[in-house]
Coordinates of C-alpha atoms and ligand atoms in Angstrom, one line a residue:
X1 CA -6.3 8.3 -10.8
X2 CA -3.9 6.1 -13.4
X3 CA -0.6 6.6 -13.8
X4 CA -0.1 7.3 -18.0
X5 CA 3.0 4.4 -18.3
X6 CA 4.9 1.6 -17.6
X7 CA 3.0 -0.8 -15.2
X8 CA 3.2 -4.7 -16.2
X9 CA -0.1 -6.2 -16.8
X10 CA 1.1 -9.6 -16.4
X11 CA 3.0 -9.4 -13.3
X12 CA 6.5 -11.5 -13.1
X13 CA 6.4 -14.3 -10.8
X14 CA 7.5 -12.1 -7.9
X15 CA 9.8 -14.1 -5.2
X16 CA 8.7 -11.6 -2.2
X17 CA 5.9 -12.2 -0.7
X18 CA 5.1 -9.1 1.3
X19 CA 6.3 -5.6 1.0
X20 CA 5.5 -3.1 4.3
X21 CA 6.1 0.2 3.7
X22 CA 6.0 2.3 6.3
X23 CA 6.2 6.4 6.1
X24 CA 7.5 8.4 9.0
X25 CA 8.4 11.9 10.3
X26 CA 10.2 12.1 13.7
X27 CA 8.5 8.7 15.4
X28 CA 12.0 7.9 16.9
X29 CA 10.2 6.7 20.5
X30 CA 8.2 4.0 18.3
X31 CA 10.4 2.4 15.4
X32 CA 12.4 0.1 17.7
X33 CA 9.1 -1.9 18.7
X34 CA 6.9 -1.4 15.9
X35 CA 10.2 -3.1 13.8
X36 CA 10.1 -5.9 17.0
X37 CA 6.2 -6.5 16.5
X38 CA 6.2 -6.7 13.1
X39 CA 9.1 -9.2 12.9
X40 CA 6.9 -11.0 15.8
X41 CA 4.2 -11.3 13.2
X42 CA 5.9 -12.3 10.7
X43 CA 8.2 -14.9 11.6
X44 CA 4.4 -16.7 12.1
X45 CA 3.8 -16.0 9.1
X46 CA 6.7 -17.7 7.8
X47 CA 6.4 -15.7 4.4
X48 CA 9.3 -13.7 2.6
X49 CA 8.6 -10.1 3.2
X50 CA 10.5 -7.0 3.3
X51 CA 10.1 -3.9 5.6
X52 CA 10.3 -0.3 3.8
X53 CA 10.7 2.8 6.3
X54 CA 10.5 6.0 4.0
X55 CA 12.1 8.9 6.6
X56 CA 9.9 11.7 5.4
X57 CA 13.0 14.0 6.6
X58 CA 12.5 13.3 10.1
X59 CA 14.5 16.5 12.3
X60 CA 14.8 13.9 15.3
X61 CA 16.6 10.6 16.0
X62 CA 14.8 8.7 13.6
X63 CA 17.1 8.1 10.8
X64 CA 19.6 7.2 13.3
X65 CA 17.8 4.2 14.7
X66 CA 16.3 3.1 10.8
X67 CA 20.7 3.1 10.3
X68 CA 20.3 0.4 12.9
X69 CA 17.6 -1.8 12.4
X70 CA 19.1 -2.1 8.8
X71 CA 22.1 -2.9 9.9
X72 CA 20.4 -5.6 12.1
X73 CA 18.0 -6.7 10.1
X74 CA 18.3 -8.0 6.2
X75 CA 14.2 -7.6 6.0
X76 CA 15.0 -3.5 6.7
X77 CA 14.7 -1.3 3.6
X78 CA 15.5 2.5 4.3
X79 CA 14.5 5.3 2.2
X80 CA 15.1 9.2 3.6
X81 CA 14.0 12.2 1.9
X82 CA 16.0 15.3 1.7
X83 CA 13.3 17.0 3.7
X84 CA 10.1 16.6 4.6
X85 CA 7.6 16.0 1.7
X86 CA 4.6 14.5 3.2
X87 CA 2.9 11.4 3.8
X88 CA 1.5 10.7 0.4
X89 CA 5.1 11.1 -1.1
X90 CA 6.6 9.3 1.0
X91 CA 3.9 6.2 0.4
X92 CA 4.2 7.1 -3.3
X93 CA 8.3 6.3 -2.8
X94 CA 7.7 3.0 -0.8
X95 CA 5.0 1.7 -3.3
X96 CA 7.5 2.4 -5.9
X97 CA 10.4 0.6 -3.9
X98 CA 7.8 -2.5 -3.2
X99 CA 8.9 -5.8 -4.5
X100 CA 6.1 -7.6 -2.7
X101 CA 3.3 -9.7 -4.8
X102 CA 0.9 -8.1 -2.0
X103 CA 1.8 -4.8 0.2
X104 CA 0.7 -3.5 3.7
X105 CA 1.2 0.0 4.4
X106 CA 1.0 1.4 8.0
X107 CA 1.7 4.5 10.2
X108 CA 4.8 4.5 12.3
X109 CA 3.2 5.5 15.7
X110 CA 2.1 1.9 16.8
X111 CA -1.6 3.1 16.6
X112 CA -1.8 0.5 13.7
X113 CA -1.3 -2.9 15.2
X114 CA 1.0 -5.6 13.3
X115 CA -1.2 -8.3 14.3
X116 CA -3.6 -7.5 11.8
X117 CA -1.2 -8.1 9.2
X118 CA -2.3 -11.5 8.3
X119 CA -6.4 -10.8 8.6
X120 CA -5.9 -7.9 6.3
X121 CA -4.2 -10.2 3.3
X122 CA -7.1 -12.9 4.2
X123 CA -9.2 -10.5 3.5
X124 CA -7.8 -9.7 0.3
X125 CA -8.3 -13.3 -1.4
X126 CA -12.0 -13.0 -1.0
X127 CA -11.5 -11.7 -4.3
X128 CA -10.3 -8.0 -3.5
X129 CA -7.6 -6.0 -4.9
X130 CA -7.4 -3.6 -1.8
X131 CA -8.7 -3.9 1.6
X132 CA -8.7 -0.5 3.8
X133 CA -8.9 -1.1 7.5
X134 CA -11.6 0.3 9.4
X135 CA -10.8 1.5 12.8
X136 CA -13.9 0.8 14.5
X137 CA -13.0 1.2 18.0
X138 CA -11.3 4.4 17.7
X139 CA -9.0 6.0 19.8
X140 CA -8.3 9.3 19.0
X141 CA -9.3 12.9 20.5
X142 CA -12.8 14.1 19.3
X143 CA -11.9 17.1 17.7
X144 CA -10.4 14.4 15.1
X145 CA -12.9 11.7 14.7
X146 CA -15.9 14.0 14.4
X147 CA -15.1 15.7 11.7
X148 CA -13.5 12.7 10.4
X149 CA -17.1 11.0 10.3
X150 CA -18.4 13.6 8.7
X151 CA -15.6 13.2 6.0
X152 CA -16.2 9.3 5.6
X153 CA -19.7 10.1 5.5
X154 CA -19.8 12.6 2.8
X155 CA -17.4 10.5 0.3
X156 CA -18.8 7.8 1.0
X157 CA -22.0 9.3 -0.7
X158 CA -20.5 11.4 -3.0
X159 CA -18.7 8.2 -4.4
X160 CA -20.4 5.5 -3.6
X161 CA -18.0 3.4 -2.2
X162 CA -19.2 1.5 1.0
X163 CA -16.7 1.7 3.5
X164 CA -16.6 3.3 7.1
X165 CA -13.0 4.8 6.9
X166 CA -11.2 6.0 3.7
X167 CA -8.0 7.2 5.8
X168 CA -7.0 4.8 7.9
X169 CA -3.2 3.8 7.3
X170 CA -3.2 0.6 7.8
X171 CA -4.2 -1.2 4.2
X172 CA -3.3 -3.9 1.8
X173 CA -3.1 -4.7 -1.5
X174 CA -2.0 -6.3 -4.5
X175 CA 1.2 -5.5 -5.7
X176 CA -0.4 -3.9 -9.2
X177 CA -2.5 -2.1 -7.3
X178 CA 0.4 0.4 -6.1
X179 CA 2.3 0.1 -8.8
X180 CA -0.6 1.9 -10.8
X181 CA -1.7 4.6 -8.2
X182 CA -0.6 8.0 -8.7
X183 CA -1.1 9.8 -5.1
X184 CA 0.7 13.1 -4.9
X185 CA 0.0 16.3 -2.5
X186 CA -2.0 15.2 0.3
X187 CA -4.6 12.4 -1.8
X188 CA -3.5 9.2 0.2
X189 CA -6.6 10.3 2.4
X190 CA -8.6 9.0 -0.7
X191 CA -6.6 5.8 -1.9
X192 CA -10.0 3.7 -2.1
X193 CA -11.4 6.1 -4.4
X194 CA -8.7 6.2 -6.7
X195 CA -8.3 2.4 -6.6
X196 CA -12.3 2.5 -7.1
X197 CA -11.9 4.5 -9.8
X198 CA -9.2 2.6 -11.3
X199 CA -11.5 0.0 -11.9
X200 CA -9.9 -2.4 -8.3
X201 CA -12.4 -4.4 -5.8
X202 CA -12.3 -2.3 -2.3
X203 CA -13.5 -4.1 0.7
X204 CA -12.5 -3.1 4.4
X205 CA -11.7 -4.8 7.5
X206 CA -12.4 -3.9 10.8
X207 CA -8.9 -3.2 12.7
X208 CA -7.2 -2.4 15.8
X209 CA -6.5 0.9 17.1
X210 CA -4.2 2.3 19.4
X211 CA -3.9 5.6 21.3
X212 CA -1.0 7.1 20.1
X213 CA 1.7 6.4 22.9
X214 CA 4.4 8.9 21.7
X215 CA 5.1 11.8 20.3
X216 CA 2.0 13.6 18.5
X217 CA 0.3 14.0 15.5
X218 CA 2.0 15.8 12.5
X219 CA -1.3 17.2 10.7
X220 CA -3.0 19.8 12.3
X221 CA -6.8 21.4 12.1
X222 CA -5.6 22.2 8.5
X223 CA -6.2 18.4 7.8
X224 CA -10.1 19.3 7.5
X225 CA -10.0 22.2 4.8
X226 CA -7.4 20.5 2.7
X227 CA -9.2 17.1 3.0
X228 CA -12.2 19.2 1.6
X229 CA -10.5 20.7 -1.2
X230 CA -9.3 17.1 -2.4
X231 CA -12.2 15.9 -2.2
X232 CA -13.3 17.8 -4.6
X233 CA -10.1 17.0 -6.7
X234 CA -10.5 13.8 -6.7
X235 CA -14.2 13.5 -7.2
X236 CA -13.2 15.6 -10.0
X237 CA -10.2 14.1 -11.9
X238 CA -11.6 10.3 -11.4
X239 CA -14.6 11.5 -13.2
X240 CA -14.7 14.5 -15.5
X241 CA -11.2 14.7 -16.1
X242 CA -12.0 12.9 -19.6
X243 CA -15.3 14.9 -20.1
X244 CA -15.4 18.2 -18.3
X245 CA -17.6 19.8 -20.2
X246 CA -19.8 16.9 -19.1
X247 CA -20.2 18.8 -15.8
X248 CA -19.2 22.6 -16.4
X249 CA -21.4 22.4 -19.4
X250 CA -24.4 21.3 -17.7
X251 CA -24.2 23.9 -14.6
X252 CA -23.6 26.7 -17.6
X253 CA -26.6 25.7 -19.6
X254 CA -28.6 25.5 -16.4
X255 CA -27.9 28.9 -15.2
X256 CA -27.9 30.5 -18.7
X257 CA -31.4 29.4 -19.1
X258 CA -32.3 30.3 -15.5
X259 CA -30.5 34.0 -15.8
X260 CA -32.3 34.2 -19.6
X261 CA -36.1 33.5 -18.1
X262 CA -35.5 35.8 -15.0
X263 CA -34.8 38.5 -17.5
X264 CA -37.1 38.0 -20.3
X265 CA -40.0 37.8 -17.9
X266 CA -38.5 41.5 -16.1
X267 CA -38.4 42.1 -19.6
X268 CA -41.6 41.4 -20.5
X269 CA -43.0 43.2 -18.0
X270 CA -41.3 46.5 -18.6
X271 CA -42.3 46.5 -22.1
X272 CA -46.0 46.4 -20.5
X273 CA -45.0 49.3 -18.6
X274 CA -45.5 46.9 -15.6
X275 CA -42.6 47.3 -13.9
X276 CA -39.6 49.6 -13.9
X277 CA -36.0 47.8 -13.8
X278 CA -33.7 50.0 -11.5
X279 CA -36.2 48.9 -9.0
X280 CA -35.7 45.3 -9.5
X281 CA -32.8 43.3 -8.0
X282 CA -34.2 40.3 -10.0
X283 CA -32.9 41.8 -13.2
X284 CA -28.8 42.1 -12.3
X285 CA -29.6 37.9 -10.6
X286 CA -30.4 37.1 -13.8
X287 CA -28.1 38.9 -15.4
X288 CA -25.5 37.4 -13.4
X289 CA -26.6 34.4 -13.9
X290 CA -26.1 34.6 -17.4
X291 CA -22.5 35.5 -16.8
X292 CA -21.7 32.7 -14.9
X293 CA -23.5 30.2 -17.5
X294 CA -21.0 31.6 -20.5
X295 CA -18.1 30.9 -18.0
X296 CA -18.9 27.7 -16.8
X297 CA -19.1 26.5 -20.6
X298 CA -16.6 28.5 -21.5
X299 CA -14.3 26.3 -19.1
X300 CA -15.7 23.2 -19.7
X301 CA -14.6 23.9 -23.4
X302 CA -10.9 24.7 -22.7
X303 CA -10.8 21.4 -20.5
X304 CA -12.1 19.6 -23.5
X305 CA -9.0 20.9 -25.1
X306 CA -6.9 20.1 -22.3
X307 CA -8.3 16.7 -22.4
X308 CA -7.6 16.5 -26.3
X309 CA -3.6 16.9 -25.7
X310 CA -3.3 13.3 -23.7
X311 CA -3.4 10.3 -25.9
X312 CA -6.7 8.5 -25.8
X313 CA -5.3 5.5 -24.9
X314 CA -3.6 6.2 -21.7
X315 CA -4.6 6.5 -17.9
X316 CA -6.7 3.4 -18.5
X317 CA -6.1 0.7 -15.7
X318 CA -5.9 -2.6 -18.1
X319 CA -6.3 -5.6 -16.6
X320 CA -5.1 -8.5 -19.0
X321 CA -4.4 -8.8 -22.5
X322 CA -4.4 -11.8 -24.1
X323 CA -2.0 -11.7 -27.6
Ligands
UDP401 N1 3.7 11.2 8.4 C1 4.7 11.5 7.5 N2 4.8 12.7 7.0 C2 4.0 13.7 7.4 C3 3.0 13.5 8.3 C4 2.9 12.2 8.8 O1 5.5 10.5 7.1 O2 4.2 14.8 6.9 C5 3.6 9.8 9.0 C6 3.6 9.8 10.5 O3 5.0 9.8 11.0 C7 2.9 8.5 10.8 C8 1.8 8.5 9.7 O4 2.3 9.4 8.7 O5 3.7 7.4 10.7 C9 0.5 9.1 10.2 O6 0.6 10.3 10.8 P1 -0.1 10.7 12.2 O7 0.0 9.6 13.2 O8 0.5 12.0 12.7 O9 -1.6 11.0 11.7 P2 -2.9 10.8 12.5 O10 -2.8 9.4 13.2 O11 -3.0 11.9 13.5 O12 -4.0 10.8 11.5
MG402 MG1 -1.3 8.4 14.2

């Protein structure tokens, strides 16, 4: 979703280049030569660029060896939470640091590979605001990339968007792009929807994937039933969040008129002496779903007036204006 404020339509004439934020919590066995293989990469590059570590807290050595890369390297930008907050903060921090005209975010473990650095901003100026990497060849235990299918499957249908892998951490994008993007709790699993949303081009790129070579992962089985629940959120706040009795209303009206046909046909019938009505479960479905019909619009109502407190012009993503 759009942030309410402050984002520049007309971008400054930025003198960075390339802004690569990379979030982290206790990777301390990989920072040394995933700092190494991106410096590799970009030194071909021969663009300006800076590198942004955001310590999400880390309890091991990490911050230690972030305090010297900086110290060794001008490109090295360090940011440490107080404690541990989570991924999508800390990509929510390094976006915010980003001075870059164009951004790359990727994981800290080396399964994302620095080489695809320069594809991935190729791919961008084919007239795309954001490309998400697609890790085709997957490496990754099973009990992870089945369900993941399923989840790329599913919001890729529910939303429309036509990309293989909506997670995958290694992405770029234009600077305005991050600037505008509001991802808080756990949402930087859906990043292209937002962006989609927003109104930005998504496109994807196949990339390279690595095993993971130390350490282990830091989300659990948990992943799956949280990633559910925000789908839902964000299928919910890109769309209705302007217009929610758009969808409570129509799921009340629908089971009002269900609950009310069940019952005046059991009605009906008992007043033909047809039937008797402590014998028929029908009658307390339909009253029931009567219930649920006042409460659905009853909901989508006080959204509406939830809705009616933000100003009408904000959470729009604008993308000139011409004065
Ligand atoms: N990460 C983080 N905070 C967290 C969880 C993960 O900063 O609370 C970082 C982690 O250090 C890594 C990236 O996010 O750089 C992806 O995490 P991980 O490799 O554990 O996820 P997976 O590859 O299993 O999806
Ligand atoms: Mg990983």
């Amino acid at each position: 979703m759009a942030k309410k404020s402050s984002f520049k339509t007309t971008r400054s004439a930025s003198q960075l280049y390339l802004s690569i934020v990379v979030p982290l919590y206790d990777e301390e066995a990989s920072l040394r030569e995933l700092h190494e293989k991106i410096s590799v990469v970009m030194t071909r590059l021969k663009k300006s660029y800076e590198v942004i570590f955001v310590d999400d807290g880390s309890d091991d050595g990490s911050y230690k060896i972030l305090m010297e890369l900086h110290r060794q390297d001008p490109h090295v930008k360090v940011v440490r939470f107080r404690r541990r907050f989570g991924k999508s903060a800390a990509l929510s921090v390094g976006f915010h640091e980003a001075k870059g005209e164009f951004v790359v975010t990727m994981d800290a473990d080396l399964q994302d590979d620095p080489e695809e650095i320069p594809g991935l901003l190729d791919a961008l100026n084919e007239n795309r605001d954001l490309i998400s990497g697609w890790k085709k060849q997957r490496h990754d235990p099973i009990t992870k990339t089945i369900p993941s299918r399923f989840f790329n499957f599913v919001t890729g249908l529910m939303t429309g968007i036509p990309i293989h892998d909506f997670n995958c951490g290694l992405k770029a994008y234009r600077g305005e792009v991050v600037k505008e993007l509001n991802i808080y709790g756990e949402l930087h699993r859906y990043i292209p929807v937002l962006a989609h949303y927003a109104g930005y081009r998504v496109g994807e790129k196949a990339v390279l994937h690595h095993e993971r070579k130390y350490g282990h992962t830091k989300f659990g089985l948990s992943r799956f039933f949280r990633g559910f629940l925000d789908l839902l959120t964000v299928l919910y706040t890109t769309r209705y969040i302007r217009r929610p009795l758009h969808l409570f209303g129509v799921w009340g009206i629908v089971s009002f008129i269900a609950g009310t046909a069940i019952d005046l046909y059991l009605s009906i019938e008992w007043a033909m002496g047809l039937t008797s009505l402590s014998n028929r479960p029908l009658f307390l479905v339909g009253f029931l779903l009567i219930i649920i019909g006042i409460q659905f619009v009853s909901i989508g109502l006080l959204g509406e007036m939830i809705t009616r407190q933000q100003r009408p012009d904000e959470g729009y993503s604008i993308r000139e204006i011409l004065e």
